[in-house]
Amino acid sequence: MFRRPIELRVDRDSVAMGDDVVSHARSMTVPRGTLLSAALERSSPEIRSQGWSWVAVVDREVAAVWSVDHGVQLLVEDRKLTRGPVDIHFRYFVQIDPAWLHRRLAEGARANRQELEAEYAPIARDKHRAELRRREREIDARLLSPECIDTLGHYGAEITLHADIACDFIHEGETWALRRADTMLQVFRGPGGPIASIRPHILGEAWLVAMIGSVVRVATGQAALPDAAPLPGLELTRSAGRWMSRGGGATVVQVRSDHQADAARLAYGRSITEVRALLEA
């Protein structure tokens, strides 16, 4: 006797802007009697990045956590599929550790991404910090050049971490954090998003020196930045509350304030040594 296969009606959340341009809904079939765990594995999202968590909702029931790292981790009893169609929706739970997420849901936590993300945030920060410390110990490369580090120290900065993709320091009681993001050097000051995203890297370092040097100048009663004519080649325009460079290409500057834009104009086309000389003239 012919046994009709079971239809799986599968969909998933979008993971980023632009990912939702095309529908992710699709249909597939599995033999009648296929285990739920096997059906979820076969229908799992095509986006396969380590550390990404997905919660599988089967016919409106939270049924499993799926990830590249661990595959299907069921939250319900495994069973043979005998009736269809079966609706499967994979909900994206960002970079929450899949094993931790499965444990919390098994303990009875609601499958509320916002709540679980907030609960996991301090754990994620600790894990990220530990990874940066490991890189600092085991990888010889450093994010900032020796000249930049020397100049920051000259202006009173205390380096607290320096790895190949990150550098943290404290200056005048304020915490600064620098991170490599693909080709960009991102700069954070205090909580919140980056105050600057700059490339090339050498321009980002010169800009950082100008910013820290300006704090020292103000503390000694001088204007924040020297009256030096900017070198040609960098055009900044204000848009949506930010200063942004025009034209893109090899040079990109995105900063928040007028002062940060002035520091970029001072730094553009100049070495750290030249910026430092202007600051101390």
Tab-separated table of C-alpha atoms in Angstrom:
chain	number	residue	atom	x	y	z
A	1	MET	CA	0.000	0.000	0.000
A	2	PHE	CA	1.384	3.414	-1.017
A	3	ARG	CA	2.012	5.702	1.934
A	4	ARG	CA	1.893	9.371	1.045
A	5	PRO	CA	4.870	11.387	2.308
A	6	ILE	CA	4.513	14.069	4.950
A	7	GLU	CA	4.640	17.668	3.747
A	8	LEU	CA	6.816	20.055	5.786
A	9	ARG	CA	5.924	23.731	5.415
A	10	VAL	CA	9.102	25.460	6.521
A	11	ASP	CA	9.914	29.108	7.178
A	12	ARG	CA	12.568	31.015	9.107
A	13	ASP	CA	13.222	34.466	10.513
A	14	SER	CA	15.403	36.921	8.650
A	15	VAL	CA	18.799	37.514	10.218
A	16	ALA	CA	19.737	40.959	8.871
A	17	MET	CA	18.545	43.870	6.781
A	18	GLY	CA	18.132	42.755	3.198
A	19	ASP	CA	17.685	39.108	4.164
A	20	ASP	CA	13.907	39.551	4.088
A	21	VAL	CA	13.758	40.731	0.470
A	22	VAL	CA	12.860	37.192	-0.642
A	23	SER	CA	10.492	34.932	1.272
A	24	HIS	CA	12.123	32.078	3.171
A	25	ALA	CA	8.986	29.929	3.091
A	26	ARG	CA	9.432	26.593	1.347
A	27	SER	CA	7.859	23.174	1.187
A	28	MET	CA	9.483	19.758	1.284
A	29	THR	CA	8.439	16.192	1.987
A	30	VAL	CA	9.764	13.401	4.165
A	31	PRO	CA	8.632	9.752	4.304
A	32	ARG	CA	5.726	9.058	6.624
A	33	GLY	CA	7.124	7.797	9.915
A	34	THR	CA	10.205	10.057	9.810
A	35	LEU	CA	11.313	11.080	13.287
A	36	LEU	CA	10.673	14.702	14.250
A	37	SER	CA	14.380	15.155	15.014
A	38	ALA	CA	15.327	13.966	11.525
A	39	ALA	CA	12.709	16.202	9.906
A	40	LEU	CA	14.045	19.237	11.770
A	41	GLU	CA	17.598	18.439	10.735
A	42	ARG	CA	16.589	18.078	7.082
A	43	SER	CA	14.632	21.337	7.100
A	44	SER	CA	17.155	23.352	9.136
A	45	PRO	CA	18.143	26.868	7.985
A	46	GLU	CA	20.553	27.191	5.092
A	47	ILE	CA	22.475	29.855	7.024
A	48	ARG	CA	25.087	27.817	8.845
A	49	SER	CA	27.210	29.997	11.112
A	50	GLN	CA	28.787	28.625	14.257
A	51	GLY	CA	27.362	30.018	17.482
A	52	TRP	CA	24.012	31.006	15.939
A	53	SER	CA	20.935	29.643	17.669
A	54	TRP	CA	17.540	28.827	16.196
A	55	VAL	CA	14.411	27.810	18.076
A	56	ALA	CA	12.239	25.402	16.070
A	57	VAL	CA	8.522	25.915	16.515
A	58	VAL	CA	6.545	22.913	15.228
A	59	ASP	CA	2.807	23.420	14.790
A	60	ARG	CA	3.031	26.365	17.217
A	61	GLU	CA	4.880	24.327	19.861
A	62	VAL	CA	8.455	25.184	20.883
A	63	ALA	CA	10.066	21.873	19.999
A	64	ALA	CA	13.838	22.211	19.711
A	65	VAL	CA	16.955	24.336	19.530
A	66	TRP	CA	18.948	23.905	16.328
A	67	SER	CA	22.500	25.051	15.627
A	68	VAL	CA	25.445	24.118	13.459
A	69	ASP	CA	27.346	23.410	16.671
A	70	HIS	CA	24.973	20.819	18.158
A	71	GLY	CA	22.374	19.994	15.525
A	72	VAL	CA	18.849	19.296	16.806
A	73	GLN	CA	18.397	19.498	20.590
A	74	LEU	CA	14.823	18.487	21.287
A	75	LEU	CA	12.640	20.070	23.970
A	76	VAL	CA	9.840	17.560	23.388
A	77	GLU	CA	9.747	13.787	23.060
A	78	ASP	CA	10.953	12.563	19.689
A	79	ARG	CA	8.148	11.072	17.660
A	80	LYS	CA	7.312	9.662	14.255
A	81	LEU	CA	5.498	12.014	11.927
A	82	THR	CA	2.284	10.351	10.783
A	83	ARG	CA	0.104	13.306	9.859
A	84	GLY	CA	0.724	16.358	7.747
A	85	PRO	CA	1.233	18.974	6.726
A	86	VAL	CA	3.632	19.975	9.527
A	87	ASP	CA	4.386	23.668	10.003
A	88	ILE	CA	7.977	24.389	11.070
A	89	HIS	CA	9.251	27.868	11.798
A	90	PHE	CA	12.865	28.494	12.801
A	91	ARG	CA	13.104	31.562	15.023
A	92	TYR	CA	16.496	33.286	15.077
A	93	PHE	CA	17.900	33.683	18.592
A	94	VAL	CA	21.111	35.509	17.598
A	95	GLN	CA	24.480	34.532	19.078
A	96	ILE	CA	23.085	33.085	22.282
A	97	ASP	CA	25.096	29.951	23.086
A	98	PRO	CA	22.942	27.055	21.771
A	99	ALA	CA	23.708	24.749	24.698
A	100	TRP	CA	22.854	27.462	27.226
A	101	LEU	CA	19.672	28.318	25.348
A	102	HIS	CA	18.551	24.691	25.246
A	103	ARG	CA	19.187	24.301	28.972
A	104	ARG	CA	17.192	27.429	29.865
A	105	LEU	CA	14.240	26.412	27.680
A	106	ALA	CA	14.328	22.882	29.118
A	107	GLU	CA	14.215	24.465	32.584
A	108	GLY	CA	10.996	26.218	31.637
A	109	ALA	CA	12.123	29.650	30.445
A	110	ARG	CA	9.848	31.325	27.915
A	111	ALA	CA	11.082	31.340	24.335
A	112	ASN	CA	11.240	35.136	24.420
A	113	ARG	CA	14.322	36.279	22.550
A	114	GLN	CA	14.511	39.706	24.190
A	115	GLU	CA	14.328	38.272	27.709
A	116	LEU	CA	16.828	35.508	27.069
A	117	GLU	CA	19.209	37.824	25.227
A	118	ALA	CA	19.219	40.176	28.236
A	119	GLU	CA	19.815	37.239	30.582
A	120	TYR	CA	22.664	35.930	28.448
A	121	ALA	CA	24.334	39.324	27.856
A	122	PRO	CA	26.654	39.305	30.927
A	123	ILE	CA	27.677	35.724	30.138
A	124	ALA	CA	28.443	36.741	26.548
A	125	ARG	CA	30.535	39.694	27.736
A	126	ASP	CA	32.570	37.467	30.054
A	127	LYS	CA	33.134	34.894	27.306
A	128	HIS	CA	34.151	37.592	24.825
A	129	ARG	CA	36.551	39.123	27.333
A	130	ALA	CA	38.101	35.732	28.036
A	131	GLU	CA	38.567	35.163	24.295
A	132	LEU	CA	40.305	38.526	23.901
A	133	ARG	CA	42.633	37.707	26.795
A	134	ARG	CA	43.441	34.379	25.136
A	135	ARG	CA	44.278	36.140	21.879
A	136	GLU	CA	46.399	38.646	23.787
A	137	ARG	CA	48.407	35.782	25.310
A	138	GLU	CA	48.711	33.523	22.270
A	139	ILE	CA	48.860	35.857	19.244
A	140	ASP	CA	51.814	38.169	18.760
A	141	ALA	CA	50.056	40.694	16.492
A	142	ARG	CA	48.577	43.842	18.028
A	143	LEU	CA	45.766	46.118	16.885
A	144	LEU	CA	47.613	49.414	17.367
A	145	SER	CA	51.128	50.278	16.258
A	146	PRO	CA	53.910	50.775	18.831
A	147	GLU	CA	54.029	54.481	17.887
A	148	CYS	CA	50.341	54.875	18.632
A	149	ILE	CA	50.622	53.053	21.954
A	150	ASP	CA	53.660	55.150	22.898
A	151	THR	CA	51.803	58.378	22.107
A	152	LEU	CA	48.710	57.329	24.056
A	153	GLY	CA	50.959	56.557	27.032
A	154	HIS	CA	52.629	59.939	26.647
A	155	TYR	CA	49.201	61.551	27.034
A	156	GLY	CA	48.451	59.533	30.172
A	157	ALA	CA	46.433	56.611	28.792
A	158	GLU	CA	46.589	53.308	30.683
A	159	ILE	CA	46.369	50.290	28.371
A	160	THR	CA	44.269	47.550	29.974
A	161	LEU	CA	44.055	45.110	27.054
A	162	HIS	CA	45.855	44.873	23.728
A	163	ALA	CA	45.243	41.983	21.350
A	164	ASP	CA	45.277	41.595	17.588
A	165	ILE	CA	41.656	42.709	17.150
A	166	ALA	CA	41.067	44.842	20.244
A	167	CYS	CA	42.627	47.475	22.467
A	168	ASP	CA	41.153	48.972	25.636
A	169	PHE	CA	42.536	51.846	27.670
A	170	ILE	CA	41.542	54.333	30.348
A	171	HIS	CA	42.217	58.038	29.944
A	172	GLU	CA	41.197	60.673	32.472
A	173	GLY	CA	38.896	58.130	34.105
A	174	GLU	CA	37.090	57.331	30.858
A	175	THR	CA	37.125	53.921	29.186
A	176	TRP	CA	37.953	53.711	25.475
A	177	ALA	CA	37.687	50.529	23.413
A	178	LEU	CA	38.952	49.921	19.886
A	179	ARG	CA	37.901	46.999	17.726
A	180	ARG	CA	38.789	45.762	14.266
A	181	ALA	CA	35.633	45.301	12.180
A	182	ASP	CA	36.654	43.940	8.776
A	183	THR	CA	38.589	46.844	7.211
A	184	MET	CA	37.312	49.409	9.720
A	185	LEU	CA	38.744	50.580	13.029
A	186	GLN	CA	35.824	51.141	15.376
A	187	VAL	CA	36.179	53.316	18.463
A	188	PHE	CA	33.897	53.144	21.501
A	189	ARG	CA	33.900	55.575	24.417
A	190	GLY	CA	31.797	54.463	27.333
A	191	PRO	CA	28.558	52.527	26.763
A	192	GLY	CA	26.640	52.484	23.497
A	193	GLY	CA	27.659	52.094	19.894
A	194	PRO	CA	30.874	53.269	18.232
A	195	ILE	CA	31.646	56.967	18.197
A	196	ALA	CA	33.840	56.459	15.141
A	197	SER	CA	34.362	53.991	12.287
A	198	ILE	CA	37.424	54.795	10.211
A	199	ARG	CA	39.617	53.338	7.505
A	200	PRO	CA	42.412	53.048	6.649
A	201	HIS	CA	43.762	51.900	9.977
A	202	ILE	CA	46.587	54.446	9.980
A	203	LEU	CA	44.057	57.289	9.723
A	204	GLY	CA	42.119	55.806	12.628
A	205	GLU	CA	45.256	55.794	14.769
A	206	ALA	CA	46.095	59.402	13.865
A	207	TRP	CA	42.487	60.412	14.639
A	208	LEU	CA	42.678	58.674	18.013
A	209	VAL	CA	45.875	60.552	18.868
A	210	ALA	CA	44.197	63.833	17.917
A	211	MET	CA	41.209	63.007	20.135
A	212	ILE	CA	43.263	62.049	23.197
A	213	GLY	CA	45.682	64.914	22.649
A	214	SER	CA	42.767	67.349	22.536
A	215	VAL	CA	41.706	66.277	26.042
A	216	VAL	CA	45.193	67.090	27.331
A	217	ARG	CA	45.181	70.470	25.569
A	218	VAL	CA	41.856	71.455	27.115
A	219	ALA	CA	43.131	70.438	30.562
A	220	THR	CA	46.066	72.860	30.145
A	221	GLY	CA	43.863	75.741	29.045
A	222	GLN	CA	44.432	75.493	25.300
A	223	ALA	CA	41.977	75.137	22.444
A	224	ALA	CA	41.011	71.512	21.930
A	225	LEU	CA	42.765	71.342	18.553
A	226	PRO	CA	45.487	73.490	17.015
A	227	ASP	CA	44.683	75.959	14.258
A	228	ALA	CA	46.185	73.913	11.450
A	229	ALA	CA	44.872	73.906	7.889
A	230	PRO	CA	43.469	70.504	6.877
A	231	LEU	CA	45.180	68.721	4.032
A	232	PRO	CA	43.075	68.270	0.881
A	233	GLY	CA	41.273	65.050	0.069
A	234	LEU	CA	38.789	64.486	2.888
A	235	GLU	CA	35.254	65.823	2.446
A	236	LEU	CA	32.894	65.383	5.377
A	237	THR	CA	29.158	66.022	5.278
A	238	ARG	CA	26.635	65.890	8.086
A	239	SER	CA	23.832	63.369	7.655
A	240	ALA	CA	21.378	61.873	10.152
A	241	GLY	CA	23.317	63.250	13.107
A	242	ARG	CA	26.701	62.010	11.898
A	243	TRP	CA	29.638	63.340	9.951
A	244	MET	CA	30.468	61.056	7.047
A	245	SER	CA	33.113	61.105	4.361
A	246	ARG	CA	31.987	61.437	0.770
A	247	GLY	CA	32.925	59.109	-2.029
A	248	GLY	CA	33.695	55.945	-0.044
A	249	GLY	CA	36.604	54.002	-1.504
A	250	ALA	CA	39.794	53.475	0.479
A	251	THR	CA	39.014	56.242	2.982
A	252	VAL	CA	35.916	56.095	5.176
A	253	VAL	CA	35.216	58.342	8.142
A	254	GLN	CA	32.033	58.142	10.206
A	255	VAL	CA	31.986	60.164	13.425
A	256	ARG	CA	29.324	61.664	15.663
A	257	SER	CA	30.317	65.176	16.732
A	258	ASP	CA	31.731	68.358	15.229
A	259	HIS	CA	34.841	67.968	17.380
A	260	GLN	CA	35.389	64.421	16.145
A	261	ALA	CA	35.013	65.644	12.565
A	262	ASP	CA	37.589	68.382	13.199
A	263	ALA	CA	39.962	65.755	14.611
A	264	ALA	CA	39.517	63.710	11.426
A	265	ARG	CA	40.337	66.738	9.281
A	266	LEU	CA	43.475	67.367	11.355
A	267	ALA	CA	44.561	63.713	11.149
A	268	TYR	CA	43.855	63.138	7.460
A	269	GLY	CA	47.046	62.843	5.422
A	270	ARG	CA	49.266	63.222	8.490
A	271	SER	CA	51.302	60.674	10.419
A	272	ILE	CA	51.018	60.188	14.169
A	273	THR	CA	54.314	62.051	14.574
A	274	GLU	CA	52.980	64.998	12.579
A	275	VAL	CA	49.681	65.097	14.490
A	276	ARG	CA	51.526	64.943	17.815
A	277	ALA	CA	53.832	67.783	16.753
A	278	LEU	CA	50.850	69.977	15.886
A	279	LEU	CA	49.137	69.175	19.185
A	280	GLU	CA	52.240	70.089	21.176
A	281	ALA	CA	53.367	73.124	19.182
